[in-house]
PDB file of C-alpha atoms in Angstrom:
ATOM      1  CA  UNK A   1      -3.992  72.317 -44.659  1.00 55.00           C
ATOM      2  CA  UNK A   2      -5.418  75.228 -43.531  1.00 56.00           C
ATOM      3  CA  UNK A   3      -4.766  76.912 -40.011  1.00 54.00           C
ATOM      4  CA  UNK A   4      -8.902  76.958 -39.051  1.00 51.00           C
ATOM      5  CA  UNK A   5      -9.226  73.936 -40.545  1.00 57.00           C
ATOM      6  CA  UNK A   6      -6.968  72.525 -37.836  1.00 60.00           C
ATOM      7  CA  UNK A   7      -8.161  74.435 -34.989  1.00 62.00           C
ATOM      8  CA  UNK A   8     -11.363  73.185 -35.873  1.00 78.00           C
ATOM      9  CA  UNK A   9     -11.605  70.385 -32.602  1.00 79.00           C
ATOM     10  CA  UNK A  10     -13.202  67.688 -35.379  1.00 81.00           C
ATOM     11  CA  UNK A  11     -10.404  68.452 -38.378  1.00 84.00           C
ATOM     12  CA  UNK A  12      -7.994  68.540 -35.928  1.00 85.00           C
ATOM     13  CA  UNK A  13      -8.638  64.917 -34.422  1.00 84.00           C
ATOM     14  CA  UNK A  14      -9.527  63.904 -37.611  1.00 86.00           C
ATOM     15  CA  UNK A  15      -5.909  64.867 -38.957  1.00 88.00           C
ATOM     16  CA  UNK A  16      -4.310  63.347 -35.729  1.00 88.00           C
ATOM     17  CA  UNK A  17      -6.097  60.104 -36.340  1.00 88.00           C
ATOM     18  CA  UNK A  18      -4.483  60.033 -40.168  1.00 89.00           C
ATOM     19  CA  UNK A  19      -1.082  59.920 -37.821  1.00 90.00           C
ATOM     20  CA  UNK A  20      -1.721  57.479 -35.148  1.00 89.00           C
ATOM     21  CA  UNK A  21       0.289  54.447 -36.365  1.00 90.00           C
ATOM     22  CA  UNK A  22       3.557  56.836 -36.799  1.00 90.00           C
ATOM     23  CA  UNK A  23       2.739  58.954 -33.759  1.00 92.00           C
ATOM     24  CA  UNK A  24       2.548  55.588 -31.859  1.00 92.00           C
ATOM     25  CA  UNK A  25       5.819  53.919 -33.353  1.00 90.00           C
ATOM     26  CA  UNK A  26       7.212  56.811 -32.180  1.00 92.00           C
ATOM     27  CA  UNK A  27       6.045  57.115 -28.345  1.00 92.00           C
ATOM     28  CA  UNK A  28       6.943  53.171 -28.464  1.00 90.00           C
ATOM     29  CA  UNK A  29      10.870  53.914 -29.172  1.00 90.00           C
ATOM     30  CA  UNK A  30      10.771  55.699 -25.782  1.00 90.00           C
ATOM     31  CA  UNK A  31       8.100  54.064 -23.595  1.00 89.00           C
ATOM     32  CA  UNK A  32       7.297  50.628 -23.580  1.00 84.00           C
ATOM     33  CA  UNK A  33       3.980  50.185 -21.936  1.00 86.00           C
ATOM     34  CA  UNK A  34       0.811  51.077 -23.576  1.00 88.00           C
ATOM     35  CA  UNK A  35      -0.777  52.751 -20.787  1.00 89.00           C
ATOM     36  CA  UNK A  36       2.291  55.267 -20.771  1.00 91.00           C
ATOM     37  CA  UNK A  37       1.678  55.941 -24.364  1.00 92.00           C
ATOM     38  CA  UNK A  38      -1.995  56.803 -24.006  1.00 92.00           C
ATOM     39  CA  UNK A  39      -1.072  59.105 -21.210  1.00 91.00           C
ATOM     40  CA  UNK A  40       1.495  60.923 -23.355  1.00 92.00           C
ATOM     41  CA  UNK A  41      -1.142  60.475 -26.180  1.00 92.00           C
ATOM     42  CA  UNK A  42      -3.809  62.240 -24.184  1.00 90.00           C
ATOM     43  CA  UNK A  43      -1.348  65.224 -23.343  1.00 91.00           C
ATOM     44  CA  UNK A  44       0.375  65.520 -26.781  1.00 92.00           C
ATOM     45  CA  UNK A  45      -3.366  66.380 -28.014  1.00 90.00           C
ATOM     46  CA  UNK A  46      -4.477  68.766 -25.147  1.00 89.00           C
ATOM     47  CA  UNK A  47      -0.858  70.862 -25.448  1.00 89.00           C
ATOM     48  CA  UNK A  48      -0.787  70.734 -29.538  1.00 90.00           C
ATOM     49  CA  UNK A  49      -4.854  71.654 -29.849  1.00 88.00           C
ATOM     50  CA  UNK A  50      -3.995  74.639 -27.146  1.00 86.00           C
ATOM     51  CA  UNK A  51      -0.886  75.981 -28.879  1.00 87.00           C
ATOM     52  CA  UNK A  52      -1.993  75.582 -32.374  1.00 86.00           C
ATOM     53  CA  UNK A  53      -2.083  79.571 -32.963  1.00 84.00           C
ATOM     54  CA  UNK A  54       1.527  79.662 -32.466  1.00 83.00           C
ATOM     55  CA  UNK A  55       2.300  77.181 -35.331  1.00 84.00           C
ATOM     56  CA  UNK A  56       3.715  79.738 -38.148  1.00 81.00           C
ATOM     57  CA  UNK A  57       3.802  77.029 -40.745  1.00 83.00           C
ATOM     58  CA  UNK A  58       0.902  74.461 -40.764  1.00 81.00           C
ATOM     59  CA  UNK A  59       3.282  72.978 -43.703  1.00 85.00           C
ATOM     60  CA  UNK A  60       5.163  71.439 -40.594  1.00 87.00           C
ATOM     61  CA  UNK A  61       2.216  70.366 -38.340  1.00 90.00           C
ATOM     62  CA  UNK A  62       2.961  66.835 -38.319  1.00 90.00           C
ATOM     63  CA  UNK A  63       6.536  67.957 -37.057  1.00 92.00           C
ATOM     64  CA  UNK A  64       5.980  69.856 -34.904  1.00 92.00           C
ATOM     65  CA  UNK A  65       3.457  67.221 -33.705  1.00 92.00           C
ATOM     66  CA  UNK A  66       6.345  64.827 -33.428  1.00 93.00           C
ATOM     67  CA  UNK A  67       8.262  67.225 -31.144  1.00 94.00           C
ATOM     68  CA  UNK A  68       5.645  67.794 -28.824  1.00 94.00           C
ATOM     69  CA  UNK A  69       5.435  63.789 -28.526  1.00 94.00           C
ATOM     70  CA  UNK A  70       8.963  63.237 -27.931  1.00 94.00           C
ATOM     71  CA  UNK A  71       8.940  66.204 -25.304  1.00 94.00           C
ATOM     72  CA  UNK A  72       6.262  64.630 -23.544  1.00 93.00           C
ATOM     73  CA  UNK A  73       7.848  60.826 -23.572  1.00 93.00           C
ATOM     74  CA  UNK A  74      11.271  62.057 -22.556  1.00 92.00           C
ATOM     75  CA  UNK A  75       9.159  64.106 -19.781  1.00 92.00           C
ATOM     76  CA  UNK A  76       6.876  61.180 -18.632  1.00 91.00           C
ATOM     77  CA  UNK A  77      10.183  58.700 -19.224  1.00 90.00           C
ATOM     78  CA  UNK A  78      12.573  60.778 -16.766  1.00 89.00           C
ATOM     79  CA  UNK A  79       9.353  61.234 -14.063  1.00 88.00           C
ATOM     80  CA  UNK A  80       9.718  57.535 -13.890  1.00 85.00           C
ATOM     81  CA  UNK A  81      13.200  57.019 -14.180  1.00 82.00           C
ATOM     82  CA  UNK A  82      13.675  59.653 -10.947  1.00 78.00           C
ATOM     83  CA  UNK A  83      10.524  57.696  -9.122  1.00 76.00           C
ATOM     84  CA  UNK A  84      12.740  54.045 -10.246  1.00 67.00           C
ATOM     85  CA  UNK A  85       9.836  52.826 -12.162  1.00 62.00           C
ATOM     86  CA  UNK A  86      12.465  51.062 -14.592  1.00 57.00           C
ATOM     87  CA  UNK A  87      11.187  48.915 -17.331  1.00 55.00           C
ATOM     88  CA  UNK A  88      12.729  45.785 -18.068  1.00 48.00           C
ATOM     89  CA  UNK A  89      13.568  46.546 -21.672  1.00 52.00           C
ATOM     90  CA  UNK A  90      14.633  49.589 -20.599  1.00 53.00           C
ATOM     91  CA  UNK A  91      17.163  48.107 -18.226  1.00 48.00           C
ATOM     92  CA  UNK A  92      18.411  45.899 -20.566  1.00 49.00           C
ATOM     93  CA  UNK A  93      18.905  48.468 -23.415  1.00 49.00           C
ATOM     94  CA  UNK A  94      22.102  49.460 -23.302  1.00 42.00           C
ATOM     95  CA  UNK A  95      23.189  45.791 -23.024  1.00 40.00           C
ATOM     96  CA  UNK A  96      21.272  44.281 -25.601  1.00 39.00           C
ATOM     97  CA  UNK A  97      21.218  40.168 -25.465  1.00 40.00           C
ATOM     98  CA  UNK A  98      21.523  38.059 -28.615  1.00 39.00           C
ATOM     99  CA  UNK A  99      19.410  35.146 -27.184  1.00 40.00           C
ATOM    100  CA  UNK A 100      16.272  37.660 -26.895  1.00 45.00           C
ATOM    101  CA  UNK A 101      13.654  36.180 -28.725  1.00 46.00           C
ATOM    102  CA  UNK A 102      12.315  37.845 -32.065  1.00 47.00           C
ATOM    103  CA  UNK A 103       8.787  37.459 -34.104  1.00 49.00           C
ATOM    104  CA  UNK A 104      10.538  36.228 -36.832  1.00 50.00           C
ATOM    105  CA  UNK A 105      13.632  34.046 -37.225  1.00 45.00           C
ATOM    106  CA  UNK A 106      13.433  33.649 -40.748  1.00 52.00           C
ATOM    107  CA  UNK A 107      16.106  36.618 -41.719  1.00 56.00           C
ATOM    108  CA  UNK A 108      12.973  39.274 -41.132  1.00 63.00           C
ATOM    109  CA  UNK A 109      12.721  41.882 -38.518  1.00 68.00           C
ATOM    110  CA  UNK A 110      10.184  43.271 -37.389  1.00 72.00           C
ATOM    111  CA  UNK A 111       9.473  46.917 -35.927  1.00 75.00           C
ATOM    112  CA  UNK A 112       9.010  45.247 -32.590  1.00 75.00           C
ATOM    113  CA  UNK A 113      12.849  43.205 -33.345  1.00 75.00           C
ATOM    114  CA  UNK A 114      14.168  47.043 -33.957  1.00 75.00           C
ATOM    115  CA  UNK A 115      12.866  47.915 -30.642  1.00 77.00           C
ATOM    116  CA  UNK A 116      14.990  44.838 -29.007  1.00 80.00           C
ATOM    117  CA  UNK A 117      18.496  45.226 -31.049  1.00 81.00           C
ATOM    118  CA  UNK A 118      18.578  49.237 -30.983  1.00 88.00           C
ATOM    119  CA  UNK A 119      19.356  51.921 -28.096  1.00 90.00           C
ATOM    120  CA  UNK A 120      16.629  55.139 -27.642  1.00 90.00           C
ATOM    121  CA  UNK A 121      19.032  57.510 -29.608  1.00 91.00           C
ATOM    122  CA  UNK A 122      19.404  54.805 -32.357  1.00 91.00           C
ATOM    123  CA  UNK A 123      15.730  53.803 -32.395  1.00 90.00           C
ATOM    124  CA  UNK A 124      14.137  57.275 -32.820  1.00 92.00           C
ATOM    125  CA  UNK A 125      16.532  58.624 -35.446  1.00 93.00           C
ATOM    126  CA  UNK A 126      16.004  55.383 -37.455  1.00 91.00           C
ATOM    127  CA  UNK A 127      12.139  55.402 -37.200  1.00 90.00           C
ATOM    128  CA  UNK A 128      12.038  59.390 -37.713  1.00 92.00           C
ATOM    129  CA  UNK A 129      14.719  58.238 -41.091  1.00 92.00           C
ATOM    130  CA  UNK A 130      12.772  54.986 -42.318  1.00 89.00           C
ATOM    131  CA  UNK A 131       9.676  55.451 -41.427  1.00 88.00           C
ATOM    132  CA  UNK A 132       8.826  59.329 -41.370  1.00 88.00           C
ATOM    133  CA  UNK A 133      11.086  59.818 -44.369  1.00 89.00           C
ATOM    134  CA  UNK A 134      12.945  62.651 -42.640  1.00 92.00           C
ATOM    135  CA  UNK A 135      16.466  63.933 -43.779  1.00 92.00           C
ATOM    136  CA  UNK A 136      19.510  63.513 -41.211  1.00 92.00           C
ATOM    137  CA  UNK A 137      19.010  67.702 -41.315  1.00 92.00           C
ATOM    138  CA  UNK A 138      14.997  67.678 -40.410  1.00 92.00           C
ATOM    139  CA  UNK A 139      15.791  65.268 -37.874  1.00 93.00           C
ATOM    140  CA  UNK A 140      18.728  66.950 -36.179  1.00 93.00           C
ATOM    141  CA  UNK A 141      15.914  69.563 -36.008  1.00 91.00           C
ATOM    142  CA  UNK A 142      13.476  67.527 -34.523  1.00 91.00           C
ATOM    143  CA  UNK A 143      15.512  66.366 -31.670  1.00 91.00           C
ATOM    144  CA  UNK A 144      17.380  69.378 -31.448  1.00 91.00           C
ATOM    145  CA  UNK A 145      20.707  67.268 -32.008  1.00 91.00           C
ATOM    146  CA  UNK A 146      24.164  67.665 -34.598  1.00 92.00           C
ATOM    147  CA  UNK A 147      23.200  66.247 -37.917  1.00 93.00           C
ATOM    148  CA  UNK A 148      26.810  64.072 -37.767  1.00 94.00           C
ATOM    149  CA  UNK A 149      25.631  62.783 -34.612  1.00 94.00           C
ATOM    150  CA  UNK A 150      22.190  61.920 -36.220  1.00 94.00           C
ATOM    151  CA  UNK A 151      24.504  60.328 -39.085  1.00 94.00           C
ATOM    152  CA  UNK A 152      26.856  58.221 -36.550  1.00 94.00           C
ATOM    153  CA  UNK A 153      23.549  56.846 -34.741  1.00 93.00           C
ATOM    154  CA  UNK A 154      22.234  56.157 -38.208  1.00 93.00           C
ATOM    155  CA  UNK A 155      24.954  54.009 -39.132  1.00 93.00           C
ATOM    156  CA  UNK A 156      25.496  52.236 -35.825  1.00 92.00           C
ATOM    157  CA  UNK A 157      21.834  51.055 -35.964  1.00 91.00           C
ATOM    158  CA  UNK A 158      22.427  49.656 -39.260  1.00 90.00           C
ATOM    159  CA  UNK A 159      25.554  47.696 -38.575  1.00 90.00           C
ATOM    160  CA  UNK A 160      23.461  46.733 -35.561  1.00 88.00           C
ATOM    161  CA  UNK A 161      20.564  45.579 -37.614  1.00 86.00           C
ATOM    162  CA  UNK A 162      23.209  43.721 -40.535  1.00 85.00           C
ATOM    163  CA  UNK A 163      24.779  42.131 -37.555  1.00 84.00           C
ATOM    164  CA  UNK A 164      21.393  40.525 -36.227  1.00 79.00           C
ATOM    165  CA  UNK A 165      20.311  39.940 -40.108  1.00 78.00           C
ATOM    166  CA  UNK A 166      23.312  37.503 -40.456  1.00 77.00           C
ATOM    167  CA  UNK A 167      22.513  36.117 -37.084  1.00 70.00           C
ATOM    168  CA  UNK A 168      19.246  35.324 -37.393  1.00 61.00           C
TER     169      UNK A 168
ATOM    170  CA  UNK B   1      18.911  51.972 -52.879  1.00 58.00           C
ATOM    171  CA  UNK B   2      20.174  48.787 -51.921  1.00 79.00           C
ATOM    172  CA  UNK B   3      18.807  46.199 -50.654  1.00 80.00           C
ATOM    173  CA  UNK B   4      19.502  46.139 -47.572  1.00 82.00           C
ATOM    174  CA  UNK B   5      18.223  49.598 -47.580  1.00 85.00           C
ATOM    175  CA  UNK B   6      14.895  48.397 -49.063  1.00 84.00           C
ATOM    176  CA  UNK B   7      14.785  46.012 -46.512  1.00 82.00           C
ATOM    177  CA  UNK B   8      15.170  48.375 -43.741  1.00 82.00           C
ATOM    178  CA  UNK B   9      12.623  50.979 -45.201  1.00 83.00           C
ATOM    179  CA  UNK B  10      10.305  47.569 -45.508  1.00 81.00           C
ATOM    180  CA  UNK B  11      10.927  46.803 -41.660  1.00 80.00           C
ATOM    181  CA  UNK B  12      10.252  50.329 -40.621  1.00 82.00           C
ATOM    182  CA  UNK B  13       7.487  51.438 -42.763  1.00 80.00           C
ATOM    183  CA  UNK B  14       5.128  48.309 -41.907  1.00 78.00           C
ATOM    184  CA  UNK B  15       2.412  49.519 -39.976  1.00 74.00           C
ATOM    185  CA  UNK B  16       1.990  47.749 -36.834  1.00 79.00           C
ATOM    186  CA  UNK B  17      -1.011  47.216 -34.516  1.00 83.00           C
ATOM    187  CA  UNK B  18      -2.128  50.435 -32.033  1.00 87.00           C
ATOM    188  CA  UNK B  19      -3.661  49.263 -28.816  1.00 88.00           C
ATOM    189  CA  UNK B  20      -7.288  49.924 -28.656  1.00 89.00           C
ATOM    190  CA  UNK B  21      -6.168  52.159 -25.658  1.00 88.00           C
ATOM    191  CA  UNK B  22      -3.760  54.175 -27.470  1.00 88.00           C
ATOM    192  CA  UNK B  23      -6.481  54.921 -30.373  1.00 88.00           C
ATOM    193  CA  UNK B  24      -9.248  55.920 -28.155  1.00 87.00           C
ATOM    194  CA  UNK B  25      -7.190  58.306 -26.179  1.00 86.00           C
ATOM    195  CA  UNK B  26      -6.258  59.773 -29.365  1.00 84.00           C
ATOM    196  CA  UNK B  27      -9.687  60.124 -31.146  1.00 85.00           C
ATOM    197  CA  UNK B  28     -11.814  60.991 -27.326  1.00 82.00           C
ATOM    198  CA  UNK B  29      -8.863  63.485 -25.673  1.00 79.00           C
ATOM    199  CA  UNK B  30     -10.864  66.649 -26.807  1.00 74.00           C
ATOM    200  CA  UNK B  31     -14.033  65.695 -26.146  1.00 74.00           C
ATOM    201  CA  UNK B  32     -13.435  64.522 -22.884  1.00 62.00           C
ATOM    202  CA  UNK B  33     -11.509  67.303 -22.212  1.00 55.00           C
ATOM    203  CA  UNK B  34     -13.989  69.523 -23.167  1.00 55.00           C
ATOM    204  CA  UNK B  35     -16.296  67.824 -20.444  1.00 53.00           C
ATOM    205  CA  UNK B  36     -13.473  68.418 -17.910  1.00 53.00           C
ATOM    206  CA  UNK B  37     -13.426  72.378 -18.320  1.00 56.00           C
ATOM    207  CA  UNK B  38     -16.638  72.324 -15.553  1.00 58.00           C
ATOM    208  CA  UNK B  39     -14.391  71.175 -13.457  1.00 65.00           C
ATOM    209  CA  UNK B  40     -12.220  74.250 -13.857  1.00 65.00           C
ATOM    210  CA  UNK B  41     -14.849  76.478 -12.906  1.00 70.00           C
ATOM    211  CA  UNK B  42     -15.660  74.535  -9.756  1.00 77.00           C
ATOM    212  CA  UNK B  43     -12.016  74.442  -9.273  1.00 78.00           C
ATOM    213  CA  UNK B  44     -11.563  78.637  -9.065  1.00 83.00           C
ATOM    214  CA  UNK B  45     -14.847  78.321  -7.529  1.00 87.00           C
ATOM    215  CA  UNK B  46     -13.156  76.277  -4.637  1.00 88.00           C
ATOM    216  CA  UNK B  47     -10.237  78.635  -4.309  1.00 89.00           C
ATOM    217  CA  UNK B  48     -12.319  81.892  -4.604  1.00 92.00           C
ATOM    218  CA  UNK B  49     -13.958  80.424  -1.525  1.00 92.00           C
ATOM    219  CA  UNK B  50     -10.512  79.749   0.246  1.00 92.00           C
ATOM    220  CA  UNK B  51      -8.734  83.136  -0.645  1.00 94.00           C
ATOM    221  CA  UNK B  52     -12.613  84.926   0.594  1.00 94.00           C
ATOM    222  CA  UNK B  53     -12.602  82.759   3.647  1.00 93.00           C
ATOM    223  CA  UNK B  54      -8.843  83.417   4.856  1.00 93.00           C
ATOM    224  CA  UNK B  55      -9.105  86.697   3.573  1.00 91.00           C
ATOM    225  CA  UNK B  56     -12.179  87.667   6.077  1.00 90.00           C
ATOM    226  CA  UNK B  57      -9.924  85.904   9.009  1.00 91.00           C
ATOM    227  CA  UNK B  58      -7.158  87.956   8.076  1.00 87.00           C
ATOM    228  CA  UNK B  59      -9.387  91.273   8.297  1.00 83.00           C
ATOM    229  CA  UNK B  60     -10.935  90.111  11.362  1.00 83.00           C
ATOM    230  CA  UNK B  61      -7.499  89.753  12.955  1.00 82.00           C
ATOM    231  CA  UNK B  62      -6.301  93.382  11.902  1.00 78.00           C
ATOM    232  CA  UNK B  63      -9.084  94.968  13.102  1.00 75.00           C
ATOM    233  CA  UNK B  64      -9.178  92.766  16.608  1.00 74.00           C
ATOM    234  CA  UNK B  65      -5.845  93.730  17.220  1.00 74.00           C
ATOM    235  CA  UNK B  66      -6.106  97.832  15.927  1.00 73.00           C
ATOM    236  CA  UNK B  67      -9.362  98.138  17.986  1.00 68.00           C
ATOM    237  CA  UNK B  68      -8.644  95.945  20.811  1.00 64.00           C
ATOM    238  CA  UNK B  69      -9.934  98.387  23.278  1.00 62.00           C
ATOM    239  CA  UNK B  70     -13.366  98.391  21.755  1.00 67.00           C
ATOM    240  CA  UNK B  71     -13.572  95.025  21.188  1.00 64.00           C
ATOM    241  CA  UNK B  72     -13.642  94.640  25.236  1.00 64.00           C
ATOM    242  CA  UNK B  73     -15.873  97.097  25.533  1.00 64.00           C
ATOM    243  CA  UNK B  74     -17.760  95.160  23.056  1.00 61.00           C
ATOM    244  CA  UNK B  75     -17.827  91.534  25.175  1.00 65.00           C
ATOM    245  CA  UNK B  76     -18.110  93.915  28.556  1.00 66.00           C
ATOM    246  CA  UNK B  77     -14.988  93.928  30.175  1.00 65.00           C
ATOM    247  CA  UNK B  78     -14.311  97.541  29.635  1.00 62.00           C
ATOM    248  CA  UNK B  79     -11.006  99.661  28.581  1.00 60.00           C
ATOM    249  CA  UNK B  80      -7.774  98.341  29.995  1.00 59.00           C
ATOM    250  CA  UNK B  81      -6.865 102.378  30.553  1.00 57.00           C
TER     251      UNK B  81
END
């Protein structure tokens, strides 16, 4: 991937595109509601398209893509927590209830069920590990965080997840 | 790998549905945004026109006060001395 290539306007959509259903997994371990996520959508393009020439590496675009997304969801997530524009899920997240109800009951969770059972710090390592295929290291990187803490959230999520899998 | 690890990789790597929303402002951001520069020109436009406007006030003011004298000689009323 060539630098000009992606600050060509039609390349550079054109690779963004190739990333939506990750880029959008991620902005939904943060916000919940779709019209936040086009928002932050809309500004993660405009800020990454402006400050391409800075990216040394076009090796780690799609990283450093990621980091301007989270930036911009934690950003757009703590304007509305100061304004009290609370979401219900959000509320509820740090006391998660067993009796939620989940797409599929038949020992299968979903992406969505994730969402439900796991906390923010828990959600977005474990998509950024599962899904992305990042290393506890490259992660600690991404949100700027100890790699043993990465590992500890890591862990909890999956004795979390276990936990519901026997439930369900 | 294990299989609860497989499992979990399975979970996490199936794609799920993006909101029509969500797509568009991903594929149109640019373009629209490259509609929206206009609207930075009128925008310096509009403030060139403020600083210019409270600028000439300001000027006016000075030179009221500095050549007060003259300005009443100007409306008629002649020098206070």
């Amino acid at each position: 991937m060539k630098k000009q290539k992606i600050g060509d306007k039609e390349a550079f959509t054109k690779i963004v595109i190739s990333y939506e259903n990750d880029l959008y997994k991620i902005a939904r371990t943060r916000l919940q509601n779709d019209d936040d996520i086009s928002d932050v959508f809309q500004e993660t393009i405009i800020n990454a398209f402006k400050s391409i020439k800075k990216l040394k590496n076009t090796e780690y675009f799609k990283t450093w893509l990621i980091r301007i997304l989270i930036n911009n969801c934690n950003s757009l997530y703590s304007k509305k927590k100061k304004r009290k524009e609370f979401f219900i899920e959000d509320l509820q997240e740090d006391n998660y209830r067993i009796e939620d109800d989940f797409e599929n009951i038949n020992g299968e969770l979903s992406f969505n069920d994730m969402m439900k059972i796991l906390n923010y710090d828990e959600r977005i390592a474990m998509t950024l590990y599962y899904s992305e295929g990042y290393t506890n290291k490259e992660i600690s990187k991404i949100l700027r965080t100890n790699e043993n803490t990465i590992k500890a959230r890591i862990s909890r999520a999956k004795l979390k997840i276990k936990k519901m899998l026997r439930e369900c | 790998m294990d299989e609860f690890e497989s499992r979990l990789k399975n979970y996490f790597k199936k794609n799920i549905d993006v909101p029509n929303q969500c797509k568009n402002a991903l594929r149109n951001t640019l373009y629209i945004n490259k509609k929206s520069k206009k609207n930075y020109y009128s925008f310096f436009l509009r403030q060139a026109i403020t600083i210019a406007s409270v600028g000439s006030v300001f000027i006016c003011g000075v030179a009221f006060a500095t050549n007060f004298n003259n300005i009443r000689g100007f409306f008629g009323l002649g020098s206070r001395n």
